[in-house]
Coordinates of C-alpha atoms and ligand atoms in Angstrom, one line a residue:
X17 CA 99.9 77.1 94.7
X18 CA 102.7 76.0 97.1
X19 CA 103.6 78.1 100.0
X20 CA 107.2 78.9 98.5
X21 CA 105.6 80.3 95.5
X22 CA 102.8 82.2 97.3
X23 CA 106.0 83.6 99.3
X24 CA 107.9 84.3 96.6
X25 CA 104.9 86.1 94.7
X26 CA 104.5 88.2 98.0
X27 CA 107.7 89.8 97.7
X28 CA 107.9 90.6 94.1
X29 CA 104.9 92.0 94.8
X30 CA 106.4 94.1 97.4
X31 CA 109.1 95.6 94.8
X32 CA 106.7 96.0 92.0
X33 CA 104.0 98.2 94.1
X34 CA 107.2 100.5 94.9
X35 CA 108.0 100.7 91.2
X36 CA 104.8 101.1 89.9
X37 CA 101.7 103.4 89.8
X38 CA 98.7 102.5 92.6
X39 CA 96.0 102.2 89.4
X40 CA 98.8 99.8 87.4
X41 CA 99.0 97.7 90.5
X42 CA 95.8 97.3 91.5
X43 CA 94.0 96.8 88.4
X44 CA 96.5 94.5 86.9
X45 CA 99.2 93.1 88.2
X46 CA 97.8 92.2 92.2
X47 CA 95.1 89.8 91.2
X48 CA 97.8 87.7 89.6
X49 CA 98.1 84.3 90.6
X50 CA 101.5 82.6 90.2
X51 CA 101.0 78.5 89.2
X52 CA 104.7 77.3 88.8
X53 CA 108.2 77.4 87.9
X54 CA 109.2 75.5 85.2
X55 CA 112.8 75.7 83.9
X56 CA 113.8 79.3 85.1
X57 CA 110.3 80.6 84.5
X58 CA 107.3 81.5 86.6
X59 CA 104.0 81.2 84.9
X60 CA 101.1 83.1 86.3
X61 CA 97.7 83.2 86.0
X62 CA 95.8 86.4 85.3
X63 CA 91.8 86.5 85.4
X64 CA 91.2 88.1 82.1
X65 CA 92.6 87.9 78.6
X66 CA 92.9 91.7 78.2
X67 CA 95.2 92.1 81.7
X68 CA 97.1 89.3 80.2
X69 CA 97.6 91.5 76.7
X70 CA 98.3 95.0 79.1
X71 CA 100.8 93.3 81.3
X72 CA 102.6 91.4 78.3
X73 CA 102.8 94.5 76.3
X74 CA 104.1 96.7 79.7
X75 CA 104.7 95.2 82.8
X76 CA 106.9 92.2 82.1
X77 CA 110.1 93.6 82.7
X78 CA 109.4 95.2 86.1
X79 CA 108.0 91.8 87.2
X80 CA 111.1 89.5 85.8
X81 CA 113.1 92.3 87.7
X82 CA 111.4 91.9 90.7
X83 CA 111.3 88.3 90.8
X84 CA 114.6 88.3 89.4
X85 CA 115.8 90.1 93.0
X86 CA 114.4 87.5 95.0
X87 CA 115.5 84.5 93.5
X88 CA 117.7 85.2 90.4
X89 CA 116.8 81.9 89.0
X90 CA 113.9 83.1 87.5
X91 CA 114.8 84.9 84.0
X92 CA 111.6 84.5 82.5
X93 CA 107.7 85.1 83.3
X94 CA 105.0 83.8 81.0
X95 CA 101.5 85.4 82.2
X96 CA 97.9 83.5 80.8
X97 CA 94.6 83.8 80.9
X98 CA 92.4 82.1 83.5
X99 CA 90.4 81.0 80.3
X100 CA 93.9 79.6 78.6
X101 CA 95.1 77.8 81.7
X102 CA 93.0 74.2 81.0
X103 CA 94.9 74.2 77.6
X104 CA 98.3 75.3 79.0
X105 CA 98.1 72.3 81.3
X106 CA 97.5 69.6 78.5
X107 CA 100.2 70.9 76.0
X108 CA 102.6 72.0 78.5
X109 CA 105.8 69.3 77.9
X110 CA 107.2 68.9 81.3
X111 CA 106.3 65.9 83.5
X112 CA 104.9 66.6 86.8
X113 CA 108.4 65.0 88.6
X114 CA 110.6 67.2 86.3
X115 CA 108.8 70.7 87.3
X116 CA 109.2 69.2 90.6
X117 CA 113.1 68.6 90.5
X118 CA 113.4 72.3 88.8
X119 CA 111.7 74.3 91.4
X120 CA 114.1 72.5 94.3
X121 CA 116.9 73.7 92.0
X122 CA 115.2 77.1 92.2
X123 CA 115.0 77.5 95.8
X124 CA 118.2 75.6 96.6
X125 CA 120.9 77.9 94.6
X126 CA 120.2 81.1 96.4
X127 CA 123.5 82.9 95.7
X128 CA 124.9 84.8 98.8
X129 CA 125.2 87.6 97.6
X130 CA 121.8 87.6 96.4
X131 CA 122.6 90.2 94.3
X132 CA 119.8 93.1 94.1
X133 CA 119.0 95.3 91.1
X134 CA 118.0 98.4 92.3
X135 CA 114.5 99.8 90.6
X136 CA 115.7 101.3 87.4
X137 CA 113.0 104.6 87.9
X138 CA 114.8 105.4 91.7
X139 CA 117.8 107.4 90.1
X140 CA 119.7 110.4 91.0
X141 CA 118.5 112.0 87.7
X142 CA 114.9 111.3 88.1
X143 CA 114.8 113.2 91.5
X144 CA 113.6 116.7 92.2
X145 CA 115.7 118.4 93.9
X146 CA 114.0 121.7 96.2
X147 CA 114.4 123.1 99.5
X148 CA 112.8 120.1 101.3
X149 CA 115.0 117.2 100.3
X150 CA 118.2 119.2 99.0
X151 CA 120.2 118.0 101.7
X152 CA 119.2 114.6 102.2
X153 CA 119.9 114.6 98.4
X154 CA 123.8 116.5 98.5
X155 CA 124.2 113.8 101.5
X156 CA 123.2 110.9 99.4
X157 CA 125.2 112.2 96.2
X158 CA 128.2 112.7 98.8
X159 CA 128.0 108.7 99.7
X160 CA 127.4 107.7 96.7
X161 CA 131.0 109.2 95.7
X162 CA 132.8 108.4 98.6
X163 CA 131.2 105.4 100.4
X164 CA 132.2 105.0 104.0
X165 CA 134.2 108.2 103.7
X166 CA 131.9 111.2 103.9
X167 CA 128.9 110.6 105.9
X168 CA 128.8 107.3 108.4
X169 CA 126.4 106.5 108.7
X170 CA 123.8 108.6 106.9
X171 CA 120.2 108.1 108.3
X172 CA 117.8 110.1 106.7
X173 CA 113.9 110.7 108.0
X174 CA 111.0 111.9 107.0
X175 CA 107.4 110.9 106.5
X176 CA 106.0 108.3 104.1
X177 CA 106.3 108.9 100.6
X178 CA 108.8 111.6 100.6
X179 CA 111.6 109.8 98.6
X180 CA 113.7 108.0 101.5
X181 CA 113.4 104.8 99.5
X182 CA 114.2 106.3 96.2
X183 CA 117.0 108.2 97.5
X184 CA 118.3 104.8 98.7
X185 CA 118.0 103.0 94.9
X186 CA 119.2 106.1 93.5
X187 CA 122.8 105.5 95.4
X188 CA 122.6 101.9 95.1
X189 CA 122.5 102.6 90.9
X190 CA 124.9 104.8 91.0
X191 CA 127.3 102.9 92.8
X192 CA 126.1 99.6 90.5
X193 CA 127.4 101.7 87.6
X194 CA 130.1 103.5 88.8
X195 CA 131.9 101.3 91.4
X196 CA 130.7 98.0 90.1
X197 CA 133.1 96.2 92.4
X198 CA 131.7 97.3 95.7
X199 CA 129.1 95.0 97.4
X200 CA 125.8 96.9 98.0
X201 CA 123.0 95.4 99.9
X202 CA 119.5 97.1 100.4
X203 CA 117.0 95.5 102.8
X204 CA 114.0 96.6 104.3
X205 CA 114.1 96.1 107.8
X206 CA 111.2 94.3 108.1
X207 CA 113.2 91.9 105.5
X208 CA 116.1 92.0 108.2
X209 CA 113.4 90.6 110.5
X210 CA 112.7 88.0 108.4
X211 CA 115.8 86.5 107.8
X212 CA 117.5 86.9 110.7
X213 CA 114.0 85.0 112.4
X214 CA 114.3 82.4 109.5
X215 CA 118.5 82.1 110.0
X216 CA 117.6 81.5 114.2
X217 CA 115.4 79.0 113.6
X218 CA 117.4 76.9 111.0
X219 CA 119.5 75.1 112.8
X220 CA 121.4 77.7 114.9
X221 CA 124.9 78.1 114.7
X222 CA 125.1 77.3 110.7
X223 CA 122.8 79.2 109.8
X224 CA 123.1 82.5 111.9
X225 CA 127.0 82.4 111.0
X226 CA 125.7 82.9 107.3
X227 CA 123.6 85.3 107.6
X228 CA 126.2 87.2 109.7
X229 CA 128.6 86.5 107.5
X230 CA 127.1 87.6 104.2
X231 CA 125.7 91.3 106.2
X232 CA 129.6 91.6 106.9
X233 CA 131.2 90.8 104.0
X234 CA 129.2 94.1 102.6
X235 CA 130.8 97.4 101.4
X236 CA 127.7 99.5 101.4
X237 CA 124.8 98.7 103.6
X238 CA 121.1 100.0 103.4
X239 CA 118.3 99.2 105.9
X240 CA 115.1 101.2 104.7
X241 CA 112.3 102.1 107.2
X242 CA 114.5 100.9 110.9
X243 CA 111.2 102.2 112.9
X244 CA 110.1 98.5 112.0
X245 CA 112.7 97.0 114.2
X246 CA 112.7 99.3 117.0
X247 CA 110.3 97.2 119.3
X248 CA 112.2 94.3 118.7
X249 CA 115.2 93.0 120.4
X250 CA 117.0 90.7 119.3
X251 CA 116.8 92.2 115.9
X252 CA 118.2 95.3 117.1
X253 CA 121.2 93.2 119.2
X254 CA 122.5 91.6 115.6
X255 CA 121.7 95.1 113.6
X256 CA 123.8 96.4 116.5
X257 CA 126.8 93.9 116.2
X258 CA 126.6 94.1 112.4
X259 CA 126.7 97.9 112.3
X260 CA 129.7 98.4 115.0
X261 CA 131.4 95.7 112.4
X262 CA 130.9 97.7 109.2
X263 CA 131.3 100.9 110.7
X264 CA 134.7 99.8 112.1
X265 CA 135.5 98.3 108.8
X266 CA 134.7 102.1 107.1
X267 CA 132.3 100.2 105.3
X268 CA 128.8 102.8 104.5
X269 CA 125.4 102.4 106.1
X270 CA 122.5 103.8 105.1
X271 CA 119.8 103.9 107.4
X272 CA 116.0 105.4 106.9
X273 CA 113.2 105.6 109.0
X274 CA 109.7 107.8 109.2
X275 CA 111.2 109.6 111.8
X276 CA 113.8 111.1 113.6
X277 CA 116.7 108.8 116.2
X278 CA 115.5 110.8 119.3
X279 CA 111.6 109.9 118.4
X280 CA 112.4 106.0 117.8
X281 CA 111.6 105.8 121.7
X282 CA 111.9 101.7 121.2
X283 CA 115.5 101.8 120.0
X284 CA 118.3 100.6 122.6
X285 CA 120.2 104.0 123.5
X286 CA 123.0 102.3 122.5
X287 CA 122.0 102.4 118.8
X288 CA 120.3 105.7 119.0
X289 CA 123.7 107.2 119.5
X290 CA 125.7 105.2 117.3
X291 CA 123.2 107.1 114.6
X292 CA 125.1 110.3 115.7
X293 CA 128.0 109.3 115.1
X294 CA 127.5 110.6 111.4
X295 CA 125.3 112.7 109.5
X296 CA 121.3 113.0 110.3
X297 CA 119.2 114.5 107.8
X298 CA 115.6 115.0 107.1
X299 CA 113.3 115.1 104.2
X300 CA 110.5 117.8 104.7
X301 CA 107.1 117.3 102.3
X302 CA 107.8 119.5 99.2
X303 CA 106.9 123.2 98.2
X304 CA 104.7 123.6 95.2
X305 CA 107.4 124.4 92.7
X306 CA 108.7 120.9 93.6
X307 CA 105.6 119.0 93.5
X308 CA 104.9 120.6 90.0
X309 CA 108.4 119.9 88.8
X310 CA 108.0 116.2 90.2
X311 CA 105.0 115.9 88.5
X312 CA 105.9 117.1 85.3
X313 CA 108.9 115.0 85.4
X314 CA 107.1 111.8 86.1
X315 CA 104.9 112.8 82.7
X316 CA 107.7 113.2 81.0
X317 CA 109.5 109.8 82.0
X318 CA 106.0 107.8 81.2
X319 CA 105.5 110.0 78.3
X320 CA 101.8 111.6 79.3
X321 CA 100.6 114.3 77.7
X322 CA 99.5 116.5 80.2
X323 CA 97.6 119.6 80.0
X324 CA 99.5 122.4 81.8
X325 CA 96.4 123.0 84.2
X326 CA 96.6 119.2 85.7
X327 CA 99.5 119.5 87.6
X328 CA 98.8 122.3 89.3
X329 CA 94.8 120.7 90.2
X330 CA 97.1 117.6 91.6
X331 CA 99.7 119.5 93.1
X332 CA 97.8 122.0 94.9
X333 CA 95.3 119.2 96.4
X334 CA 98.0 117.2 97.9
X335 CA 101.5 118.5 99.3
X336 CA 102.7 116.0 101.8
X337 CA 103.0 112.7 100.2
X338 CA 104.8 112.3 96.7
X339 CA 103.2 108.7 96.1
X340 CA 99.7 109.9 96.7
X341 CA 100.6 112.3 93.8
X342 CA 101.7 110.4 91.4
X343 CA 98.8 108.2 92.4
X344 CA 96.8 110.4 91.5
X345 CA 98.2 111.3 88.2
X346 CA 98.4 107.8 87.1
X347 CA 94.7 107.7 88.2
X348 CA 93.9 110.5 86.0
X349 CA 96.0 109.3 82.8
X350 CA 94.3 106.0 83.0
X351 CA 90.7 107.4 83.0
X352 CA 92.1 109.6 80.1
X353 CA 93.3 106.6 78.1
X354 CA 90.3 104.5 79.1
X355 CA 87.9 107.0 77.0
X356 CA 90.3 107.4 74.2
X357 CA 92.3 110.8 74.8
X358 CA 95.3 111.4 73.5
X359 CA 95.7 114.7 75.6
X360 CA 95.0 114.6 79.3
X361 CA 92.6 117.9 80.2
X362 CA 92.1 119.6 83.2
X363 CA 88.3 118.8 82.3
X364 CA 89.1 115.0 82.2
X365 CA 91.5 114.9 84.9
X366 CA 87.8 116.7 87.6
X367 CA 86.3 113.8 85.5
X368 CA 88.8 111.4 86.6
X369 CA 89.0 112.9 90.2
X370 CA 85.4 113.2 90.9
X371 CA 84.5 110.5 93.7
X372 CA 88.1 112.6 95.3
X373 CA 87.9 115.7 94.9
X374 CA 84.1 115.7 96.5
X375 CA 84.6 114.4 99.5
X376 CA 87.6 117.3 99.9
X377 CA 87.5 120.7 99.9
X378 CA 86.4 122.3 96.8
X379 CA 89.1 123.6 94.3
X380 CA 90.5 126.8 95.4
X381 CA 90.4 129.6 92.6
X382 CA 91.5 132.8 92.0
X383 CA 87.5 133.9 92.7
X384 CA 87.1 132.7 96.1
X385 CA 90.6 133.8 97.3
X386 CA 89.6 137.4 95.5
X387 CA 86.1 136.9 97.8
X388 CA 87.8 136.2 100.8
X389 CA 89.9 139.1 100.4
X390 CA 87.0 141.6 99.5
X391 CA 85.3 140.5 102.7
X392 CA 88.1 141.5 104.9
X393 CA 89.0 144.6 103.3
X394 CA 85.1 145.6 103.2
X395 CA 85.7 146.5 99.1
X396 CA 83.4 144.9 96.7
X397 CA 85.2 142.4 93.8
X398 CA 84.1 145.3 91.4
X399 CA 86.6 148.1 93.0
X400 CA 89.6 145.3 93.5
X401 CA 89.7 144.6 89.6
X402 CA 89.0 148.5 88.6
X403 CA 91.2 150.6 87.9
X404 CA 90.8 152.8 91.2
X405 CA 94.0 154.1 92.2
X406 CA 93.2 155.0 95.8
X407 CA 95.1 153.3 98.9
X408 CA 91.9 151.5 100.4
X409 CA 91.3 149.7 97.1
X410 CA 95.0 149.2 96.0
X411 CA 96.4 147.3 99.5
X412 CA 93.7 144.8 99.0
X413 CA 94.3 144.4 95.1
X414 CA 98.3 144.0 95.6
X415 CA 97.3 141.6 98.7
X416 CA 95.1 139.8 97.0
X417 CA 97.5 139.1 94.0
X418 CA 100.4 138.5 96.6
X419 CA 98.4 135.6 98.5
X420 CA 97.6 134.2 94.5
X421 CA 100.8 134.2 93.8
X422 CA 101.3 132.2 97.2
X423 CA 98.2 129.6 97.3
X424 CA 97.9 128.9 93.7
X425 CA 100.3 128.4 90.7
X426 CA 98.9 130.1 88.1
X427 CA 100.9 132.1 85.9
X428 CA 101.2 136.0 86.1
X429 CA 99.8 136.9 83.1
X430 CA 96.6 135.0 83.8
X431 CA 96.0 136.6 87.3
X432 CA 96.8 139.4 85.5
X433 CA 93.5 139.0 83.3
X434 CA 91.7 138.4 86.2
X435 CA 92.0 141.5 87.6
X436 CA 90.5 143.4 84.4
X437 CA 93.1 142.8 82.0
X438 CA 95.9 144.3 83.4
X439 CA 99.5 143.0 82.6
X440 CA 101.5 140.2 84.7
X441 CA 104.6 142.9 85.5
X442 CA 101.7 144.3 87.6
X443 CA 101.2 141.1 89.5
X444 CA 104.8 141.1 89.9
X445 CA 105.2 144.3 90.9
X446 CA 102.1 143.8 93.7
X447 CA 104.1 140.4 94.9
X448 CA 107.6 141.4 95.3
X449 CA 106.1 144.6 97.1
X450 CA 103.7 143.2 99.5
X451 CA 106.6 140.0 100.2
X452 CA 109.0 143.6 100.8
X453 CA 106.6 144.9 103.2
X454 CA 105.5 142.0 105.2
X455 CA 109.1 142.1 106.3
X456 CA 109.2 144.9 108.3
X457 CA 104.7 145.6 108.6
X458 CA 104.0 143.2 111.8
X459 CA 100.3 144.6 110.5
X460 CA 100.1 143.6 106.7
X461 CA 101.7 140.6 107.8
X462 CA 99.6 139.4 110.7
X463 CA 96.5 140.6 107.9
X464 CA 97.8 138.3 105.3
X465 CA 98.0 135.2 107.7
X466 CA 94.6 136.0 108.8
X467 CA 93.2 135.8 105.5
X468 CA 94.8 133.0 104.3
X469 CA 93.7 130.6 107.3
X470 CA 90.3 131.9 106.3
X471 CA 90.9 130.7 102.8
X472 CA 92.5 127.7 103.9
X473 CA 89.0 127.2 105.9
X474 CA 86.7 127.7 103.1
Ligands
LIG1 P1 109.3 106.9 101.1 O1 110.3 105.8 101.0 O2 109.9 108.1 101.7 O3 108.0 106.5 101.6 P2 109.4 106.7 98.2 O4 110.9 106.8 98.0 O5 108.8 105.4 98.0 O6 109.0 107.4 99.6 O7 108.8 107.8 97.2 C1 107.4 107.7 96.8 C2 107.3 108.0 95.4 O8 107.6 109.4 95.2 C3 108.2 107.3 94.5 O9 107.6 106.9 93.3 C4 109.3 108.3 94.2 O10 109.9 108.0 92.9 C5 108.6 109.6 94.2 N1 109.5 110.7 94.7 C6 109.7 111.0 96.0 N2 110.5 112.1 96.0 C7 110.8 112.4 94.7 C8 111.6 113.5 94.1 N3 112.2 114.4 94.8 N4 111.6 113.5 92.8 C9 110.9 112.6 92.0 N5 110.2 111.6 92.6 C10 110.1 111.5 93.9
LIG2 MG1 110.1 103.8 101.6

């Protein structure tokens, strides 16, 4: 494999890991090895004939895309077998000088533009909205409609796997569709790094006049992730000169990073405070009603058939990184399919989650939060589920089905059987009044922290 290719393959690899499932990746598509371009086609090699058959039947699209992003002279993919690859080398019709000639063609016609088509999944309409992102999202929306006119520039932070990058697709699609005639450029900046260091080193002048040219000429620009080139300088002097152009110009920028401009302690002042200049927002991790709705809506868009049950076990386990979620439900759907279920239970989903979920805590359920509650209350589980209408056994019962209602998402009416049958517009009825009292009961409320970080120690 020549260095170009194995260059090339790096990068498309770097799109399809955002735009696919951890499982999908690393079972099938990261041991694949590209060979050549022939004509405007890569062929690759993968090491078994049944990855070959998965990918052809699923994955081919995302990987012409991504290839297709890099160098959009490759249409076409063929993948084979290891096993195949002897024969596809005697039958194959090119001569060894024509493949040759092609691929120069390849690399030589990079457009400069280099037009980018933005991951089809990271839309506006595939993502949740909630408390945590809402305004990161009403930001993005809000540029997406008026770019270089609302917000400018936007920079929006928050920790990994939150949605920056999404966000950022989502605005580049929309604006592909509905303001086709506006140049949009995304780049991560550790790509900015790249080229710029490639562009310095050949041949000066030329080649550094391009690359400022074409960064320039944009309409809408996108740097994901800018912590990467806070340590380094001269990167940061030509992002500088770049931005004051396009900002001068009204052009958009778009700028995310892991944190916020005040914490990027390596960042020149200079650009710290041109950041200011427009809007700053932040993602937080998600609430639970999120995570489950992100979740549900990811089963949804790959058409899983998920029990109920599974995205609470998911959601409740992790709630500060969105990828390690759907990681894990991808996880879980491919166990599922691997033994042959059409339906995905919360029985095969522990199955699936077993070598995880022991080395973490054990599942919380509605027993040991009940337990933990008995124990500080002094009451036995037998008097919180009775039907004992006394004031030392009913605080614990209503704070017990409050702090449910908080740690877990199960519905009423099943917390509601829990507590010997009783009907879920009595769980309401406990929630909204212990949430009521907590307001004004420094008491109750200082109680029902205490008890939950005992839960949360179990
Ligand atoms: P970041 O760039 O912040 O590290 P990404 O944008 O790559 O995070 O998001 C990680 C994954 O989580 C992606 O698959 C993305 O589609 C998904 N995701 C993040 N936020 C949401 C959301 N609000 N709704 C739906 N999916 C989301
Ligand atoms: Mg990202």
């Amino acid at each position: 494999m020549t260095d170009d290719l194995k260059l090339l393959w790096k990068d498309a690899l770097k799109i399809i890991e955002t735009g696919t499932s951890f499982v999908t990746y690393e079972v099938w598509l990261s041991s694949l090895e590209p060979v050549e371009i022939t004509g405007n086609k890569l062929v690759m090699v993968s090491p078994t004939s049944m990855a070959v058959n998965v990918i052809n039947n699923n994955y081919l699209d995302l990987i012409k895309n991504a290839l297709n992003t890099i160098n959009n002279n490759i249409a076409d993919v063929a993948v084979i077998s290891a096993s195949d690859f002897s024969q596809y080398l005697k039958t194959r019709t090119l001569p060894e000088t024509e493949i040759k000639e092609k691929k120069e063609e390849a690399k030589g016609e990079k457009t400069e533009t280099e037009e980018l088509i933005f991951n089809a999944k990271y839309t506006f309409d595939n993502f949740v909205v909630g408390t945590s992102n809402q305004l990161a999202h009403a930001a993005a929306k809000a540029v997406s409609e008026n770019p270089g006119k609302s917000y400018n520039p936007l920079f929006i932070y928050g920790g990994s796997g939150l949605g920056k990058t999404h966000i950022m697709h989502a605005i580049g699609n929309q604006l592909k569709n509905e303001k086709p005639r506006l140049k949009v450029s995304y780049i991560t900046s550790e790509r900015f790094v790249n080229e710029l260091v490639e562009a310095i080193r050949g041949g000066k002048e030329q080649s550094t006049k391009q690359f400022r040219a074409r960064y320039r000429s944009l309409d809408v620009l996108m740097i994901d992730d800018i912590q990467f080139i806070a340590n380094k300088m001269s990167t940061q002097e030509e992002f500088f000169h770049t931005f004051n152009d396009l900002y001068h110009l009204g052009k958009q920028i778009i700028i995310s990073s892991d944190r916020a401009p005040k914490f990027l302690s390596e960042l020149e002042e200079r650009l710290r405070s041109r950041f200011q200049w427009g809007l700053i927002v932040d993602i937080q991790p998600p609430e639970i009603e999120t995570r489950l709705a992100i979740l549900k809506k990811k089963a949804e868009n790959e058409r899983y058939n998920v029990e109920e049950s599974v995205f609470h076990l998911i959601a409740e386990r992790i709630d500060s990184n969105i990828r390690e979620m759907e990681g894990m439900l991808s996880r879980i759907t491919f166990y599922s399919s691997l033994i042959g279920s059409s339906k995905v239970t919360y029985d095969i989903a522990v199955e699936a989650l077993k070598d995880f979920l022991d080395d973490k805590k054990e599942v919380l359920t509605i027993d040991k939060i009940i337990e933990v509650v008995c124990g500080y209350y002094s009451v036995t589980k037998g008097d919180i589920i009775s039907k004992k209408k006394n004031k030392e056994i009913v605080e614990p019962r209503q704070v017990c089905m409050y702090i449910i209602t908080e740690l877990l998402s199960v519905p009423l009416a099943a917390i509601g059987s829990a507590f010997g049958g009783r009907d879920h517009t009595t769980v309401m009825h406990a929630r909204d009044k212990i949430s009521e009292l907590i307001q004004t009961n420094n008491n109750l409320a200082t109680a029902i922290k205490d008890i939950k970080a005992m839960i949360q120690k179990k």
